[in-house]
Short mmCIF file of C-alpha atoms in Angstrom, two decimals:
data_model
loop_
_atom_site.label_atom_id
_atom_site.label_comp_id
_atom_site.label_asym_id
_atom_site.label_seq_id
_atom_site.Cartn_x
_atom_site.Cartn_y
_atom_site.Cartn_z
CA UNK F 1 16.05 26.27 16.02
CA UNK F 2 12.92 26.17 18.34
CA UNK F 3 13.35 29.51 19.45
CA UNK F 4 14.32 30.97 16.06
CA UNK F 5 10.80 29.57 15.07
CA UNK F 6 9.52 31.47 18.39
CA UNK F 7 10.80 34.59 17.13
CA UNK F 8 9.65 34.35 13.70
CA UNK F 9 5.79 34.10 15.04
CA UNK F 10 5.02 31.34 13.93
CA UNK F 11 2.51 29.20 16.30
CA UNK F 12 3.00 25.78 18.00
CA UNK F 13 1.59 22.91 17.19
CA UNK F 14 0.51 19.55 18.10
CA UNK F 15 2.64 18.03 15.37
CA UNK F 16 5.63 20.48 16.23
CA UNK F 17 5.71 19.05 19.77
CA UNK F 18 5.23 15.80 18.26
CA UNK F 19 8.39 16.08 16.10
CA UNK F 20 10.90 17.46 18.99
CA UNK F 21 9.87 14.92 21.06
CA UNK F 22 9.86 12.24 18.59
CA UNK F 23 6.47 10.84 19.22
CA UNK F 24 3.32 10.91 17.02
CA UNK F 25 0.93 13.79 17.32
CA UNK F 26 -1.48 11.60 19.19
CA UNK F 27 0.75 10.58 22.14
CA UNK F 28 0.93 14.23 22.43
CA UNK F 29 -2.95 14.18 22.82
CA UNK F 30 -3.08 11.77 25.24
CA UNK F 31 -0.25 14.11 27.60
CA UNK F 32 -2.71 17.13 26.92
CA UNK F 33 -5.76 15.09 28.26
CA UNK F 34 -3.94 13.04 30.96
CA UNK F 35 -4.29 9.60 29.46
CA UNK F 36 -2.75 7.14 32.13
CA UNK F 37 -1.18 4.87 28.75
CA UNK F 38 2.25 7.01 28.30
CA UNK F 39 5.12 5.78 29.79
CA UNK F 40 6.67 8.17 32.24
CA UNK F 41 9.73 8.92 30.47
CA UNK F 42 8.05 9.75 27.18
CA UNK F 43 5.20 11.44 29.20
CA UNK F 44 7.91 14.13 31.17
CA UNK F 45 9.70 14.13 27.79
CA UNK F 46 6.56 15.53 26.27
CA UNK F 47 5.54 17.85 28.75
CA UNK F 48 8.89 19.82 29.12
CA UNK F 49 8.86 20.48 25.55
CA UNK F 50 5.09 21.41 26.17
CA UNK F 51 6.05 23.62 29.13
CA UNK F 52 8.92 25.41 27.39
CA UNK F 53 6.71 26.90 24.77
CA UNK F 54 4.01 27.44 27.42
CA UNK F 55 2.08 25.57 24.52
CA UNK F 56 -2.23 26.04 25.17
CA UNK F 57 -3.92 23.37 22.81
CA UNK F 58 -6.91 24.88 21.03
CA UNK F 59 -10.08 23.10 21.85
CA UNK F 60 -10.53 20.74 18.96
CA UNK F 61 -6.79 19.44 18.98
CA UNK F 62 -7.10 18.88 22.98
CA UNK F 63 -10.40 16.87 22.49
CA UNK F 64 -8.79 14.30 19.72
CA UNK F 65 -9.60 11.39 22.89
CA UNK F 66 -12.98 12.68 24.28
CA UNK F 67 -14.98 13.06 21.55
CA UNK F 68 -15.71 9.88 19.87
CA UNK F 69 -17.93 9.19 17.29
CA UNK F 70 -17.71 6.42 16.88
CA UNK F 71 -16.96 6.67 12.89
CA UNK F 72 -13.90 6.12 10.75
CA UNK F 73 -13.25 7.64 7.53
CA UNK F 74 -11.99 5.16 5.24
CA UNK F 75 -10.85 6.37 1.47
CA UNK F 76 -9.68 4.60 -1.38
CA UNK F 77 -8.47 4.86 -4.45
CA UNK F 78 -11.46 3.32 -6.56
CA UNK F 79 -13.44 1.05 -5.11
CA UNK F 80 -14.16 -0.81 -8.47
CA UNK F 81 -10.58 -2.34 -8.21
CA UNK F 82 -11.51 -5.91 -6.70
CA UNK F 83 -8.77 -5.28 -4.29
CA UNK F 84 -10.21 -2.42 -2.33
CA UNK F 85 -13.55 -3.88 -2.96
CA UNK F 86 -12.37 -6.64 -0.55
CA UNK F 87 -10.12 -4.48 1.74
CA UNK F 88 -12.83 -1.74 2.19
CA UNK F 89 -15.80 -4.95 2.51
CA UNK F 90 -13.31 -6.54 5.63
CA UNK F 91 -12.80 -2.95 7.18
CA UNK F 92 -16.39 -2.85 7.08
CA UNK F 93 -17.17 -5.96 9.20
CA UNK F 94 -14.20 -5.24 11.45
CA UNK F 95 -15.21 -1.74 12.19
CA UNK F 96 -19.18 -3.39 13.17
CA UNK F 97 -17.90 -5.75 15.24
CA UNK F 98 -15.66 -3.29 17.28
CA UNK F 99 -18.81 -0.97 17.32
CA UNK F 100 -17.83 1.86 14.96
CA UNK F 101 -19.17 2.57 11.56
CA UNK F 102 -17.56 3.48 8.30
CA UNK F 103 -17.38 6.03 6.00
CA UNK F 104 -16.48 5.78 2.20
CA UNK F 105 -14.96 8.17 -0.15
CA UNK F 106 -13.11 7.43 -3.31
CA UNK F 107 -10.51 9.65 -4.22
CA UNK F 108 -10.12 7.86 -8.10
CA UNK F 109 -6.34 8.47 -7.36
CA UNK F 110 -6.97 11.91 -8.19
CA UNK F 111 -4.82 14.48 -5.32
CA UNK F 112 -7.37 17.31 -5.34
CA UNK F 113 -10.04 14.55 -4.37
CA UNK F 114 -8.11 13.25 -1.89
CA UNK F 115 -7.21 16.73 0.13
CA UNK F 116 -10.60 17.74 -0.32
CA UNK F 117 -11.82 13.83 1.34
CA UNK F 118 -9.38 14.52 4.04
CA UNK F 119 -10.51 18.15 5.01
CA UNK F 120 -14.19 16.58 4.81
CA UNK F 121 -13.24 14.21 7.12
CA UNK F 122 -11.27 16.48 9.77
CA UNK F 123 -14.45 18.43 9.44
CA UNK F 124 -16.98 14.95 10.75
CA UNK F 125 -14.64 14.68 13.63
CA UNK F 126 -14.13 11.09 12.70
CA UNK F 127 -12.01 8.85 15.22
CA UNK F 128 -9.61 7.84 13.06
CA UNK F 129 -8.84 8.18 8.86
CA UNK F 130 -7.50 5.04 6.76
CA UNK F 131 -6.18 5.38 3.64
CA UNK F 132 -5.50 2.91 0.92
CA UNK F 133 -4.08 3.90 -2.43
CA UNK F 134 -3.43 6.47 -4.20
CA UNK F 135 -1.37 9.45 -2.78
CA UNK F 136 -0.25 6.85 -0.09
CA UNK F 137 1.38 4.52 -2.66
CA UNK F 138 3.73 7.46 -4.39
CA UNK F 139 7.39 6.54 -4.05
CA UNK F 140 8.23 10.02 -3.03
CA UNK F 141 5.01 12.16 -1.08
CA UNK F 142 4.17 15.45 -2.23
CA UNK F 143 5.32 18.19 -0.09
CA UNK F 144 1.74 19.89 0.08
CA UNK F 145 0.20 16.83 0.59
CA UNK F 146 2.73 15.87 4.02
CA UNK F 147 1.60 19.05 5.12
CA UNK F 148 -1.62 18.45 4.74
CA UNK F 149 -1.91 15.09 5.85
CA UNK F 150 0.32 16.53 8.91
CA UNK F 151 -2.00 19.07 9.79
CA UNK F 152 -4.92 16.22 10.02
CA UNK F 153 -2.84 13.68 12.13
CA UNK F 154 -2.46 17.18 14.64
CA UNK F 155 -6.43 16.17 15.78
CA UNK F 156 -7.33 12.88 13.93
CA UNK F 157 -5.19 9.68 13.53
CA UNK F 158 -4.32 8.98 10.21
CA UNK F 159 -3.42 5.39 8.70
CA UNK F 160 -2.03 3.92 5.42
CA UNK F 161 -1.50 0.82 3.20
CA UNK F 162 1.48 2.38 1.82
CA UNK F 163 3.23 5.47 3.41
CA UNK F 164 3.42 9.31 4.04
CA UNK F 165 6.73 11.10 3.89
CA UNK F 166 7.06 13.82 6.74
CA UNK F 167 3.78 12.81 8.68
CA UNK F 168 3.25 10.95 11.41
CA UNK F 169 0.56 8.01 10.49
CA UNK F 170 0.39 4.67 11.29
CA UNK F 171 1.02 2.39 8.72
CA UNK F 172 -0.33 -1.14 7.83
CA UNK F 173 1.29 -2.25 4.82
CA UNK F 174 1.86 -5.70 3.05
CA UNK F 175 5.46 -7.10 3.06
CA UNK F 176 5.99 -6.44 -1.01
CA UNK F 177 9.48 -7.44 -1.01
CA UNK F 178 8.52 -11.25 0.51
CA UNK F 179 5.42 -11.08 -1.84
CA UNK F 180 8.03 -11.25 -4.69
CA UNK F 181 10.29 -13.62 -3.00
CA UNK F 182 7.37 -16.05 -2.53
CA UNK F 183 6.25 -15.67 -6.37
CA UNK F 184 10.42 -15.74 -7.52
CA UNK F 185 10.82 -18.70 -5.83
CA UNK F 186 8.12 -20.74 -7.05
CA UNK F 187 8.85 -19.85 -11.08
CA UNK F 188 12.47 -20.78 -10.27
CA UNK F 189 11.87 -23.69 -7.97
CA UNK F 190 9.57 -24.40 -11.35
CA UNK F 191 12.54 -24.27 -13.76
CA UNK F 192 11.95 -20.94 -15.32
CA UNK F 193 14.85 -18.40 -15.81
CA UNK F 194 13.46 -16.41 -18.27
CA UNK F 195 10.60 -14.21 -15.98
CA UNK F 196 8.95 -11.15 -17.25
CA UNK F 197 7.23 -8.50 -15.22
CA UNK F 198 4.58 -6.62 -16.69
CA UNK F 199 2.67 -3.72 -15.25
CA UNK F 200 2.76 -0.83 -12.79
CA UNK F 201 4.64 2.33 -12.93
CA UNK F 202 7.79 2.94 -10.90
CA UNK F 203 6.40 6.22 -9.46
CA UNK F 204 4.60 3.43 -7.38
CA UNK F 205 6.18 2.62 -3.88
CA UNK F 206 4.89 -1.14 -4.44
CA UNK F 207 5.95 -1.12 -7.74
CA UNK F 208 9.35 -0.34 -7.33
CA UNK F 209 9.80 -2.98 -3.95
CA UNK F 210 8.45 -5.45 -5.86
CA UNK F 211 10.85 -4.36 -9.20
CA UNK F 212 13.93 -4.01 -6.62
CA UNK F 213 13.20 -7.59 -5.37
CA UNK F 214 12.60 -9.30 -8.94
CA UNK F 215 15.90 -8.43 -9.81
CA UNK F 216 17.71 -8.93 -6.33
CA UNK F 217 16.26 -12.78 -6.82
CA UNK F 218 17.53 -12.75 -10.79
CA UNK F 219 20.90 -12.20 -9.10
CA UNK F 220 20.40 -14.44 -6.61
CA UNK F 221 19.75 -17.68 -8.33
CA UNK F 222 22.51 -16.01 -11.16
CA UNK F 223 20.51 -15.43 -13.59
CA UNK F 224 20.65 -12.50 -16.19
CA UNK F 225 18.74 -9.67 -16.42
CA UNK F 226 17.19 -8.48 -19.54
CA UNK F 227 15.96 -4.99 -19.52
CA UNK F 228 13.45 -6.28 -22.54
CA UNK F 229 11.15 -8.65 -20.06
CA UNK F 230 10.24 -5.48 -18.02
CA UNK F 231 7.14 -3.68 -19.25
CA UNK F 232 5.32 -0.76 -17.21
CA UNK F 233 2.09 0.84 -17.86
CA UNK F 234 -0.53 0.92 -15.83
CA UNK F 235 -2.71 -1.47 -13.67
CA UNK F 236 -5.85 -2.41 -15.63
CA UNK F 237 -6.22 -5.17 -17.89
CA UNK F 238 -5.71 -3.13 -21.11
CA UNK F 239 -2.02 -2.54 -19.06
CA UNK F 240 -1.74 -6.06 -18.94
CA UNK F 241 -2.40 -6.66 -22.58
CA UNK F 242 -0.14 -4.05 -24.47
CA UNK F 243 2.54 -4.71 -21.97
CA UNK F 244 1.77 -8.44 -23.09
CA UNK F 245 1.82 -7.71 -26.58
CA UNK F 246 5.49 -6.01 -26.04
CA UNK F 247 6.66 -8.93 -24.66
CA UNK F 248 6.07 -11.75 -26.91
CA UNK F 249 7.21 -9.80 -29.91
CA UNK F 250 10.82 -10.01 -28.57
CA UNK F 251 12.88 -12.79 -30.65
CA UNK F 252 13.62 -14.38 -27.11
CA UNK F 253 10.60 -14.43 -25.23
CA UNK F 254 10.31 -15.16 -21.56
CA UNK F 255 8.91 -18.37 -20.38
CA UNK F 256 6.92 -16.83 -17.47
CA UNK F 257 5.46 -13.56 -16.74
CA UNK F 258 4.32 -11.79 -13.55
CA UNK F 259 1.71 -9.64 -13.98
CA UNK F 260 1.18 -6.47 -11.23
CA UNK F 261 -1.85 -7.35 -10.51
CA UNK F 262 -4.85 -9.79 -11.33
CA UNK F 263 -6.36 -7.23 -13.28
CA UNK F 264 -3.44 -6.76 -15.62
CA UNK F 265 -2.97 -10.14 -15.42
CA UNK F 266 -6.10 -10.66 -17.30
CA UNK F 267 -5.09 -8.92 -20.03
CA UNK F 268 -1.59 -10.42 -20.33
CA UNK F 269 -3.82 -13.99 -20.24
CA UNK F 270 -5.76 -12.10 -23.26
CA UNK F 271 -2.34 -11.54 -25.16
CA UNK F 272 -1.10 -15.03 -24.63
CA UNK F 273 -4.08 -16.64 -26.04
CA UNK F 274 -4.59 -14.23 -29.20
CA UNK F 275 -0.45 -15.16 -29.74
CA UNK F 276 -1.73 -18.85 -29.97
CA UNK F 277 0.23 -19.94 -26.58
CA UNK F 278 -1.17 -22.43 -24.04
CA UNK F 279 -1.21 -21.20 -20.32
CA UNK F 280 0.75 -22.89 -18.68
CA UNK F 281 2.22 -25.45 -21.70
CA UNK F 282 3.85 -22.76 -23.07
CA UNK F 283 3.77 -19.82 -20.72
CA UNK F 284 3.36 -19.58 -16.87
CA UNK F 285 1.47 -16.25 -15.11
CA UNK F 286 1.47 -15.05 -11.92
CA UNK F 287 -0.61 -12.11 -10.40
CA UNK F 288 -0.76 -10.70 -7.17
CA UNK F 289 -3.82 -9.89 -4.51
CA UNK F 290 -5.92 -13.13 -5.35
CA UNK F 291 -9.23 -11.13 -5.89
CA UNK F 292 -12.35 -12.78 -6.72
CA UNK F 293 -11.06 -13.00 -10.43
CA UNK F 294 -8.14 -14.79 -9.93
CA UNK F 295 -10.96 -18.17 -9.71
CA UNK F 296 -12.82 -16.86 -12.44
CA UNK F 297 -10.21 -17.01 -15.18
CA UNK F 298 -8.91 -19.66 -17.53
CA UNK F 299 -6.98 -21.05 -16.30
CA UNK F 300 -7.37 -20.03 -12.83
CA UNK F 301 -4.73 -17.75 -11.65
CA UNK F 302 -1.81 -18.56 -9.43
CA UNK F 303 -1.81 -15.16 -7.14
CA UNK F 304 -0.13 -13.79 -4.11
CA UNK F 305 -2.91 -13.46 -1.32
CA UNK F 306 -2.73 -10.98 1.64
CA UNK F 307 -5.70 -12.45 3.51
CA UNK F 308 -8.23 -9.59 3.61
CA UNK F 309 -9.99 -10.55 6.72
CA UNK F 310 -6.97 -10.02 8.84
CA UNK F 311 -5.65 -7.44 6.97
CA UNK F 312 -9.02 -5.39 7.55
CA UNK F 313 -8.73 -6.60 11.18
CA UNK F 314 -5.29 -5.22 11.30
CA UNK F 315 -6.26 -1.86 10.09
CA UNK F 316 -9.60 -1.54 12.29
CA UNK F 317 -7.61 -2.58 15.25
CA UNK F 318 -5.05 0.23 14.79
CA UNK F 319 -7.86 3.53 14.01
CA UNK F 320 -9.93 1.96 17.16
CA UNK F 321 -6.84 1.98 19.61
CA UNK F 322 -4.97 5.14 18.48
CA UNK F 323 -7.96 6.96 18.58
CA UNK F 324 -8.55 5.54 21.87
CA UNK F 325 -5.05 6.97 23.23
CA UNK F 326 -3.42 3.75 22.95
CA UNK F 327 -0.07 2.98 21.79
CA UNK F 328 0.77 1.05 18.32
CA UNK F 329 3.63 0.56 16.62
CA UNK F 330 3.92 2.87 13.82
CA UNK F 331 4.74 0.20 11.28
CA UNK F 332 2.68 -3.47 10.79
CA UNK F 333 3.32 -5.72 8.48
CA UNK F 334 0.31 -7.82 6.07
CA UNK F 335 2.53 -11.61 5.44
CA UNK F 336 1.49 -12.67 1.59
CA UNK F 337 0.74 -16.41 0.93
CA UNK F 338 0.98 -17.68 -2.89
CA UNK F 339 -1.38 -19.43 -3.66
CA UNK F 340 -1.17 -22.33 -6.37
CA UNK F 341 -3.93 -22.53 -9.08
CA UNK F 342 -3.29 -23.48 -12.80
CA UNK F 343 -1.83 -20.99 -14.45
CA UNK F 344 2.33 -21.71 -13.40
CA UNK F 345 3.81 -24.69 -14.45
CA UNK F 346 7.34 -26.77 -15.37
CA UNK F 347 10.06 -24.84 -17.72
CA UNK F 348 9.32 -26.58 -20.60
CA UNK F 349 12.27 -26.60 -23.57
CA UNK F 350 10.07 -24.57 -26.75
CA UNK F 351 11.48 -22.81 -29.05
CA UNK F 352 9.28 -19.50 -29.95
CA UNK F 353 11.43 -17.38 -31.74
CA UNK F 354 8.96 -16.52 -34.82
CA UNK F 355 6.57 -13.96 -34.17
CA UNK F 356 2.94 -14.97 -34.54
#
């Protein structure tokens, strides 16, 4: 296959010698420049694949560990969402106290923003690139946009909050499916069976984890699933709301909702009251990423947290050292905590079968 690619022309690259050898384009990097930090097998595994292709790195790809600047890229989706707000803010004061500045860009989920960030980037020689949201939550990755992303990890190391199919980034991603379990557990341990889940679109990798793991804990604890108490839409509060709306109009409404997040959980809280129910007499709610406005509403809202501090740590830590020509794993984990406020409560026995 290698030489069939030989004979068609077509140039080596950093990331093709990264795939044979089934390392990530920077460990490469660090072979090229004689880094001490690769093992010896992995090192002489890398070079005979570099020697059999007589491979000559081009100036910028060789210099991905000796030029430093000292800068990392970071974009996000929108930095109005209170979650990024408080990702981005803990990047921020990890990245000053490891020396390096940061750079914002947000791509408002939108892809041609986002290739265009990333070739902006590549062309500031940042250390490092981090990525949270948008193309890197899509269940299934665009083909263009693997290439493209593996055509930037070939001289800059590129992380994520979710994931990139076909590239080789480093990922730093919250544990969805125990997120659910942790919010499951409490409504059942609380005496509800009848859970909705509003919010979110399935074309969303942390959508459909947390989906997958609702209904693995429905069948769990033997309770049925009804198709009715799931409602997607989006991730705003108007999301929230509609989907709300939906789901108290069934005859056999649910006696506790998760919302996506606390911004659609707002809106579902909206709903509720305007349908004359009591939060959490009547109904229960449960959000997750405990943003600032999980305190501010009425009642305050029982969230799952991801502690931003250390997940910002987390992140910062991986840019500085893979830029560095250091080894990390190419998957962390971020462990959620739920924490308790007012808005979950006891099953109560109600009957609310006429429509308000």
């Amino acid at each position: 296959m290698e030489n069939d690619r030989l004979n068609a022309g077509k140039s080596i690259t950093i990331y093709d010698i990264a795939e044979e050898a089934g390392v990530s384009a920077s460990t490469v990097s660090r072979v090229l420049n004689g880094s001490a930090s690769v093992r010896k097998e992995k090192k002489d595994r890398i070079q005979s694949i570099i020697d059999k292709y007589n491979f000559k790195p081009n100036a910028l790809a060789k210099g991905l560990s000796d030029t430093a600047t000292k800068t990392i890229g970071i974009i996000v989706a929108d930095v109005r969402n209170p979650y990024y707000s408080a990702l981005f803010v803990a990047c921020e004061l990890a990245a000053e106290r490891a020396g390096y500045s940061v750079g914002l860009s947000n791509s408002l989920d939108k892809k041609e923003r986002e290739q265009a960030q990333l070739e902006l980037l590549l062309q500031q020689k940042v250390d490092a690139i981090i990525q949270m949201g948008g193309r890197v939550d899509d269940l299934i990755t665009d083909d263009s946009y693997s290439k493209l992303v593996r055509d930037v990890c070939a001289t800059t190391p590129v992380i994520v909050t979710g994931k990139i199919d076909k590239a080789p980034v480093h990922r730093v991603v919250i544990d969805e499916a125990q997120a659910m379990n942790l919010v499951m557990e409490h409504l059942i341990g609380l005496g509800h069976q009848k859970i909705a889940l509003v919010g979110g679109q399935m074309k969303v990798a942390s959508t459909f984890y947390k989906y997958q793991r609702y209904e693995e804990n429905l069948k769990k604890h033997g309770i049925k699933i009804n198709g009715e108490y799931v409602v997607n839409g989006g991730y705003d509060p108007d999301a929230g709301y509609f989907a709300t709306n939906r789901i108290l109009a069934l005859k056999d409404r649910p006696t506790a909702i998760i919302a996506i997040n606390d911004f659609a959980a707002s809106g579902a809280l909206r709903s509720i009251r305007e349908h004359g129910l009591r939060v959490p007499e009547d109904i229960s709610v449960v959000s997750f990423d405990n943003t600032y406005i999980a305190d501010l509403m009425s009642p305050k809202l029982t969230s799952i947290d991801y502690n931003y501090d250390k997940y910002g740590q987390m992140l910062i830590d991986t840019a500085v050292s893979v830029s560095g020509g250091k080894e990390v794993g190419d998957l962390q984990m971020v462990e959620p905590k739920l924490v308790i406020r007012d808005s979950t409560g006891k099953c109560t026995q109600y009957t609310l079968n006429v429509a308000h």
